mmCIF file of C-alpha atoms in Angstrom:
data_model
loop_
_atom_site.group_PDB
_atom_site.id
_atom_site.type_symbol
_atom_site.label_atom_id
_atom_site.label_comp_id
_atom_site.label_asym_id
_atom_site.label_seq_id
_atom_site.Cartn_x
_atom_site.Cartn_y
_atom_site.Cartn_z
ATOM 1 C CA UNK A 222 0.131 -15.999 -0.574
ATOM 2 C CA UNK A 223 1.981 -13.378 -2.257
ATOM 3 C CA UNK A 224 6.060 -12.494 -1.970
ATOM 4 C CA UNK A 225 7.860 -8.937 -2.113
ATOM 5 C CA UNK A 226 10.395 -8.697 -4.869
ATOM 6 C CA UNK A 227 12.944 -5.443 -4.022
ATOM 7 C CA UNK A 228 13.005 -2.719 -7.188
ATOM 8 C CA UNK A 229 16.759 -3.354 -7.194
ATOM 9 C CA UNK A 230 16.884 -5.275 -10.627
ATOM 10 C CA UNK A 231 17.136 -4.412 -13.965
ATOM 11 C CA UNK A 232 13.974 -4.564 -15.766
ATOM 12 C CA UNK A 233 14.397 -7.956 -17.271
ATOM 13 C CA UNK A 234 15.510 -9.638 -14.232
ATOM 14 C CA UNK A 235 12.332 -7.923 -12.296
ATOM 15 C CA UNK A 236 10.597 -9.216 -15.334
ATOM 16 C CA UNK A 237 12.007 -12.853 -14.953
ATOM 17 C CA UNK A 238 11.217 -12.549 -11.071
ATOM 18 C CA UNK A 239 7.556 -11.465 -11.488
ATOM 19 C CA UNK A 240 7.134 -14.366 -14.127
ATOM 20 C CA UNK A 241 8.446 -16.912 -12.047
ATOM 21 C CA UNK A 242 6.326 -15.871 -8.809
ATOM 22 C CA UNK A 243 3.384 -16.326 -11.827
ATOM 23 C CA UNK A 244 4.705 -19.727 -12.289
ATOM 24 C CA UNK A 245 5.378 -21.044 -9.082
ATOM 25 C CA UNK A 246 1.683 -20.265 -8.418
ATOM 26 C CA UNK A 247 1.733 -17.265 -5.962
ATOM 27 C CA UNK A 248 -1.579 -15.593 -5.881
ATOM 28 C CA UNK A 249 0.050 -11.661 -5.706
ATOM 29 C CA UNK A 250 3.404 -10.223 -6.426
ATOM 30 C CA UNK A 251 4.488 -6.421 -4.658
ATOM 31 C CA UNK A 252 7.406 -4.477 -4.449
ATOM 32 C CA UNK A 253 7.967 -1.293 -1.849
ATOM 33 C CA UNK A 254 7.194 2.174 -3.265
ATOM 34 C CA UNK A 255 10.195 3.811 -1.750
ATOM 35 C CA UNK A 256 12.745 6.021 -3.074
ATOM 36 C CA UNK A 257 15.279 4.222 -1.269
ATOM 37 C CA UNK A 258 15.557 1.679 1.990
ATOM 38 C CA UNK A 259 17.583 1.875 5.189
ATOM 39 C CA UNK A 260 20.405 -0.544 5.062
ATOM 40 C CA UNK A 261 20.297 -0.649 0.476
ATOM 41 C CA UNK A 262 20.288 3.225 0.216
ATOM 42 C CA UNK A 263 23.830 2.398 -1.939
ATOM 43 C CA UNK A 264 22.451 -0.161 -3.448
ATOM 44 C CA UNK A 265 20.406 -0.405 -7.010
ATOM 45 C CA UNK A 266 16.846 1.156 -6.427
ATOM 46 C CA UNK A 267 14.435 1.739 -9.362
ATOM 47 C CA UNK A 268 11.136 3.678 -8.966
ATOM 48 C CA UNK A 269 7.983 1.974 -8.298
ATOM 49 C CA UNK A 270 5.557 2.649 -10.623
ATOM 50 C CA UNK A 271 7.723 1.867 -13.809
ATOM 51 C CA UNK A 272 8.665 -1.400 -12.034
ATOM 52 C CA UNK A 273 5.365 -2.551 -11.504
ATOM 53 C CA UNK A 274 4.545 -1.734 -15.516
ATOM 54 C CA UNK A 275 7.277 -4.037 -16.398
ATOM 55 C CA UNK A 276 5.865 -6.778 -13.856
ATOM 56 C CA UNK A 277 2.123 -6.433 -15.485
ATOM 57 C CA UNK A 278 3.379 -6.783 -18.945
ATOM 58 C CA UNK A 279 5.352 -10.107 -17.533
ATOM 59 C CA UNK A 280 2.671 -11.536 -16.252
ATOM 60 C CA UNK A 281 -0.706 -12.488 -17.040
ATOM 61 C CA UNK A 282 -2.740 -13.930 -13.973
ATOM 62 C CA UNK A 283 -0.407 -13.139 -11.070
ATOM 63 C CA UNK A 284 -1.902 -10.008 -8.855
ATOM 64 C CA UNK A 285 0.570 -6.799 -8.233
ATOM 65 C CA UNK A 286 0.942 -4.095 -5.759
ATOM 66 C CA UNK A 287 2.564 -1.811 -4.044
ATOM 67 C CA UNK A 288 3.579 -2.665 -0.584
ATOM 68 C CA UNK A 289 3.153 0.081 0.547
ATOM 69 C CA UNK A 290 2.817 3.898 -1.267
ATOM 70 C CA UNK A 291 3.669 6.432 1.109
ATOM 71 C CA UNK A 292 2.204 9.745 1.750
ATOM 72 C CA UNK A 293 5.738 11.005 2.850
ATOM 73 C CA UNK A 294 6.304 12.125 -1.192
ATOM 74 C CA UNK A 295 3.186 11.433 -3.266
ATOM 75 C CA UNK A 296 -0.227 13.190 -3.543
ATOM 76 C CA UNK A 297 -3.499 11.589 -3.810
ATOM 77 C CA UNK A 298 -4.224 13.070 -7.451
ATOM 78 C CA UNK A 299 -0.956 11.682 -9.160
ATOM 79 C CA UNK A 300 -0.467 8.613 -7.600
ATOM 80 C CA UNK A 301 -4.727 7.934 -8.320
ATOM 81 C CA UNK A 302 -3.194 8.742 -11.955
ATOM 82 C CA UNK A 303 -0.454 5.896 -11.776
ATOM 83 C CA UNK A 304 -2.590 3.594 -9.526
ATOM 84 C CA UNK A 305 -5.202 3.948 -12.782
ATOM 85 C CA UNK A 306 -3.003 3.504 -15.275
ATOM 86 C CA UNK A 307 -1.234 0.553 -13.428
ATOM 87 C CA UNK A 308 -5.025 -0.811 -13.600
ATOM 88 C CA UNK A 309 -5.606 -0.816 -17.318
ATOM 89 C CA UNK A 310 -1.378 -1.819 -18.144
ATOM 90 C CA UNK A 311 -2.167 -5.155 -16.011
ATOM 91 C CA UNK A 312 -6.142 -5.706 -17.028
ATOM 92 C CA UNK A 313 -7.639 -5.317 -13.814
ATOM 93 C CA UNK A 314 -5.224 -7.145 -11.432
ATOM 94 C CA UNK A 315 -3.601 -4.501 -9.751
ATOM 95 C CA UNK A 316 -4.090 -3.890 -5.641
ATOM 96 C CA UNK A 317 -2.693 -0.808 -4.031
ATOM 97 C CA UNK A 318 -1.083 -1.271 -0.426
ATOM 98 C CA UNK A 319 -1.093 2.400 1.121
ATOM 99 C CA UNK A 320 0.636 3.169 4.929
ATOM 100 C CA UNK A 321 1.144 6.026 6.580
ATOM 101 C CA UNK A 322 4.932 6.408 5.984
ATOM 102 C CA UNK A 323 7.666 6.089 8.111
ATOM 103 C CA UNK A 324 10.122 8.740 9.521
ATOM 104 C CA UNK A 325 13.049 7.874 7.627
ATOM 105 C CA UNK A 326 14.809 8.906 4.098
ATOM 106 C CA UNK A 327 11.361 9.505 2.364
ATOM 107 C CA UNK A 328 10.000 11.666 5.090
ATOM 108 C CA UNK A 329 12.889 13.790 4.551
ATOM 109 C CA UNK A 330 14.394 14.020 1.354
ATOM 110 C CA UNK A 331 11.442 16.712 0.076
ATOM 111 C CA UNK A 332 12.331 19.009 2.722
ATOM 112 C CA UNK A 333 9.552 17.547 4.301
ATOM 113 C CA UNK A 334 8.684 19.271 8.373
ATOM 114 C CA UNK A 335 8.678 16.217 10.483
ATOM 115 C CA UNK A 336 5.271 14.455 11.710
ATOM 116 C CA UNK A 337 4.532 12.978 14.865
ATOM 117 C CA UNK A 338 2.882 9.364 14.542
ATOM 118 C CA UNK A 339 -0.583 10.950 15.417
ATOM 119 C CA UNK A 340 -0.318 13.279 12.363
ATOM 120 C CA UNK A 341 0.965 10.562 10.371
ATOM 121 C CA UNK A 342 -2.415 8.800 10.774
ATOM 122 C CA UNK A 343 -4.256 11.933 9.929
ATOM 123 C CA UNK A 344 -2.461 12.341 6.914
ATOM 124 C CA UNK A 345 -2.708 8.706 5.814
ATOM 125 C CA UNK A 346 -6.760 9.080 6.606
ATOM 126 C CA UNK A 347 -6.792 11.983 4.059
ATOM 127 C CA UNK A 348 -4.876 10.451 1.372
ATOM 128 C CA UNK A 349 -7.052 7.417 1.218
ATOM 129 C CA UNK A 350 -9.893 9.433 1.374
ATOM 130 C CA UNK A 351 -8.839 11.350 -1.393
ATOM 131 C CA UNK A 352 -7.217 8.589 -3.225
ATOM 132 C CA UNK A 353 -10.112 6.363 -2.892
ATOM 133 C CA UNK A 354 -12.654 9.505 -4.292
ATOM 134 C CA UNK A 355 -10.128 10.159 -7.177
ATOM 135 C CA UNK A 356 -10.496 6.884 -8.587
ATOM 136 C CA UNK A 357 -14.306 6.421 -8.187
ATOM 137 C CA UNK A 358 -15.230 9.066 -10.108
ATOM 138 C CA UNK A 359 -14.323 11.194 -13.375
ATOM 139 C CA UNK A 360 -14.162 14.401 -11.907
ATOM 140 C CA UNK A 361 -12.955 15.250 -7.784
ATOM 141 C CA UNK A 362 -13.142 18.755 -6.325
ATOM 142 C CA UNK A 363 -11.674 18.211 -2.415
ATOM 143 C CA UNK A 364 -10.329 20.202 0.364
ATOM 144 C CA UNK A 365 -8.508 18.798 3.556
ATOM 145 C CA UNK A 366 -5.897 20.185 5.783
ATOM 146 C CA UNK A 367 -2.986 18.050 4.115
ATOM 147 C CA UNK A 368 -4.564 17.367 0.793
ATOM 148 C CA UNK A 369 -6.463 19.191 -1.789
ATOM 149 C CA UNK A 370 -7.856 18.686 -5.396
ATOM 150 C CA UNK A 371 -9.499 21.104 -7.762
ATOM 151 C CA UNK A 372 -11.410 19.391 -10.885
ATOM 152 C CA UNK A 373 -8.885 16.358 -11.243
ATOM 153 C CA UNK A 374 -9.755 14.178 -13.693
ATOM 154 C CA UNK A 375 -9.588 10.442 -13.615
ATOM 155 C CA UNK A 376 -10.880 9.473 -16.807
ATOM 156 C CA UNK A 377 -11.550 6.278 -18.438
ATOM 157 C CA UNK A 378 -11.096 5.271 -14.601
ATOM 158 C CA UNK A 379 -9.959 1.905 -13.515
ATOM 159 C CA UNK A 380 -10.650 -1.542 -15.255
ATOM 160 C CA UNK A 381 -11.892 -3.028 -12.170
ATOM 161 C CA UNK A 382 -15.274 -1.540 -10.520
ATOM 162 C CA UNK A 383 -15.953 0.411 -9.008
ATOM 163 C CA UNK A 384 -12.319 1.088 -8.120
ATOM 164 C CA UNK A 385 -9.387 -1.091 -7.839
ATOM 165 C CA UNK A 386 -8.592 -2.779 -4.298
ATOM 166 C CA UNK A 387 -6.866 -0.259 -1.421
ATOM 167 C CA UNK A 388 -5.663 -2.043 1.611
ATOM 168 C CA UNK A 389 -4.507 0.143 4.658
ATOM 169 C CA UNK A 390 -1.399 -0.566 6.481
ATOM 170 C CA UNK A 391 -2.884 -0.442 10.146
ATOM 171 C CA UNK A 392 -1.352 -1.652 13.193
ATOM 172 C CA UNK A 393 -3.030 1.412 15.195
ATOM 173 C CA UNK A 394 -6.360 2.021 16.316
ATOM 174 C CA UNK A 395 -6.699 4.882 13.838
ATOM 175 C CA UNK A 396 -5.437 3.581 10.849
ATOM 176 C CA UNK A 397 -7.193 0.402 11.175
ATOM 177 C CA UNK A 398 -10.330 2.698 11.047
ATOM 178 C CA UNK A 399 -9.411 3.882 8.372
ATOM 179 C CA UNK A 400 -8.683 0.266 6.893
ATOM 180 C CA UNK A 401 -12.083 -0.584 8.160
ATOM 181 C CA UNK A 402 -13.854 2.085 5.938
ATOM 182 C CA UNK A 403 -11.524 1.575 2.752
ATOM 183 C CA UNK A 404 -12.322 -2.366 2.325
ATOM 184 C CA UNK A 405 -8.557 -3.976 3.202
ATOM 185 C CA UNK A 406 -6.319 -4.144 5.719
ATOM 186 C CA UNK A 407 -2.460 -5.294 6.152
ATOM 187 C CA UNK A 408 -1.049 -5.744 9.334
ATOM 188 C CA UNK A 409 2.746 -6.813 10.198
ATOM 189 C CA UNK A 410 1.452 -7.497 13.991
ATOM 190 C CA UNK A 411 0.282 -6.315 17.437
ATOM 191 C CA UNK A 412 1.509 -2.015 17.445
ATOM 192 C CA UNK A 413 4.054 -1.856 20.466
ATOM 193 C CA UNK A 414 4.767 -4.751 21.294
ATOM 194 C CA UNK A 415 8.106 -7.026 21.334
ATOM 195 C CA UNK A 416 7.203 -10.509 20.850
ATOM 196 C CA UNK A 417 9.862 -12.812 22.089
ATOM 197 C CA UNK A 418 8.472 -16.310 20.552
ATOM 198 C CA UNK A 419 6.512 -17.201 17.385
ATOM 199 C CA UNK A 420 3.553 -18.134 19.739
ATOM 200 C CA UNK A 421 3.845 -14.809 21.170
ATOM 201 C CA UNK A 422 4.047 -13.225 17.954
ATOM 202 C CA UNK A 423 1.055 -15.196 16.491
ATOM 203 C CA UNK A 424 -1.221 -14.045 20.051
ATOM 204 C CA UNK A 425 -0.463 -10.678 18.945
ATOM 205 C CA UNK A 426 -1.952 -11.128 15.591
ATOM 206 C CA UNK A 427 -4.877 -12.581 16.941
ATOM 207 C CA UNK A 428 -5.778 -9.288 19.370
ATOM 208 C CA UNK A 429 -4.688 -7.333 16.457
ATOM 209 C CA UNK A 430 -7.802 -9.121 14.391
ATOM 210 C CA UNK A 431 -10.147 -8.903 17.623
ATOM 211 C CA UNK A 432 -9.132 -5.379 17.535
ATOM 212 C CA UNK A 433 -9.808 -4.507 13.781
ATOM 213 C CA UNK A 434 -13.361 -6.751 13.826
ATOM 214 C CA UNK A 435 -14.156 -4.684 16.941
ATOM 215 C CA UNK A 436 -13.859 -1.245 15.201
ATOM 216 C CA UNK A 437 -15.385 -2.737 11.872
ATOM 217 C CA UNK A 438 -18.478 -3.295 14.431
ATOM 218 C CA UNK A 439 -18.600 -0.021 15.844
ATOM 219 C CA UNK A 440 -18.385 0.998 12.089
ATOM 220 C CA UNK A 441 -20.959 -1.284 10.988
ATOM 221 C CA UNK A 442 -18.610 -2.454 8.304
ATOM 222 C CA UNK A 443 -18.639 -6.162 7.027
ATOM 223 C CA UNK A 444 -15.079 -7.487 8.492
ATOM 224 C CA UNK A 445 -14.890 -9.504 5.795
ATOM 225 C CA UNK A 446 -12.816 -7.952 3.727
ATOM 226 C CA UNK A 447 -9.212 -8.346 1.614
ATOM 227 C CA UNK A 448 -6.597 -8.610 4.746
ATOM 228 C CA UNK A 449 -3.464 -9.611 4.492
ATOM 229 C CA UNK A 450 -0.301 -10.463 6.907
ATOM 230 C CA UNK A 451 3.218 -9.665 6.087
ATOM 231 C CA UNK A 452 5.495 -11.114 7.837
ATOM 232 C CA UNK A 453 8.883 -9.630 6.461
ATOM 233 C CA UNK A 454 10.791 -8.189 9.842
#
């Protein structure tokens, strides 16, 4: 069980909080890698990947992630840099959440040309691709329609082999195949659908994992794999 601590606090205070999670015995710690959020776009936001630094030096057994990084305004080379780094700074316990970004500020604020849900998927396919390349090796050439590398270097490469964890956002048939091929999934429930009970919500979840062990099938992938359920509305 892991909880989601907002990059709204000063770094001792998001020190103290990550600590705390460490000592109340919570198996993972995350915070979102967003350059601001909806409702708290006045509010205190700090950037991710500094954050998370302070967290790993607070802690000592307690893993950390980010929940989620979004394509909207990173690219697969630097953020396989940071994801690295964040790595070795935390001796081998960090976990990158990745989704295919939403259509809010962060699609935006870059100047970005709007994608439809479909090319959202696309996109997030690439950038795990990419990503998950970057990190296995020293030394990634790579061409893709949204994406590209030429001779990045990843080098010593991450403490934990052969790459740290990804886990996929996927609530859609098309990212969970991507999930499926990356090793970890995160779902927050069924795609589409408006539960109006707990039970109802909790059905969902369970066509959502017939759905995911279906494709890992057709994929010949081992479903068991790192999957995790957030449950934050």
């Amino acid at each position: 069980m892991g909880v989601v601590v907002l990059p709204q606090y000063r770094h001792r205070e998001f020190a103290a909080r990550f600590s705390a999670l460490q000592d109340m015995g919570f198996a993972h710690g995350w915070t979102y890698d967003h350059l601001s959020w909806r409702s708290l776009a006045e509010q205190n936001w700090f950037a991710t990947v500094p954050s998370l630094s302070v967290a790993a030096l607070a802690t000592t057994t307690l893993q950390i992630g980010t929940w989620v990084t979004s394509p909207n305004f990173r690219h697969p080379v630097t953020v396989a840099k940071e994801l690295m780094s964040l790595d070795d700074i935390s001796d081998g316990r960090f976990i990158a959440g990745i989704g295919a970004g939403g259509d809010g500020f962060d699609a935006s604020v870059l100047g970005q040309v709007a994608l439809s849900p479909r090319e959202r998927a696309a996109r997030l396919d690439e950038f795990v691709t990419l990503t998950d390349l970057l990190l296995r090796q020293p030394v990634t050439t790579w061409q893709g329609e949204y994406y590209q590398a030429v001779a990045a270097r990843m080098v010593p490469g991450c403490v934990q082999s052969p790459r740290l964890p990804l886990v996929v956002a996927a609530n859609g048939k098309a990212t969970m195949r991507t999930a499926a091929r990356t090793g970890g999934w995160a779902t927050t429930g069924e795609a589409g659908v408006q539960a109006t009970s707990q039970h109802q919500w909790w059905q969902g979840i369970g066509r959502q994992v017939e759905r995911f062990e279906a494709i890992c099938g057709e994929l010949g992938v081992d479903p068991q794999m790192r999957r995790y359920l957030s449950v934050d509305a």
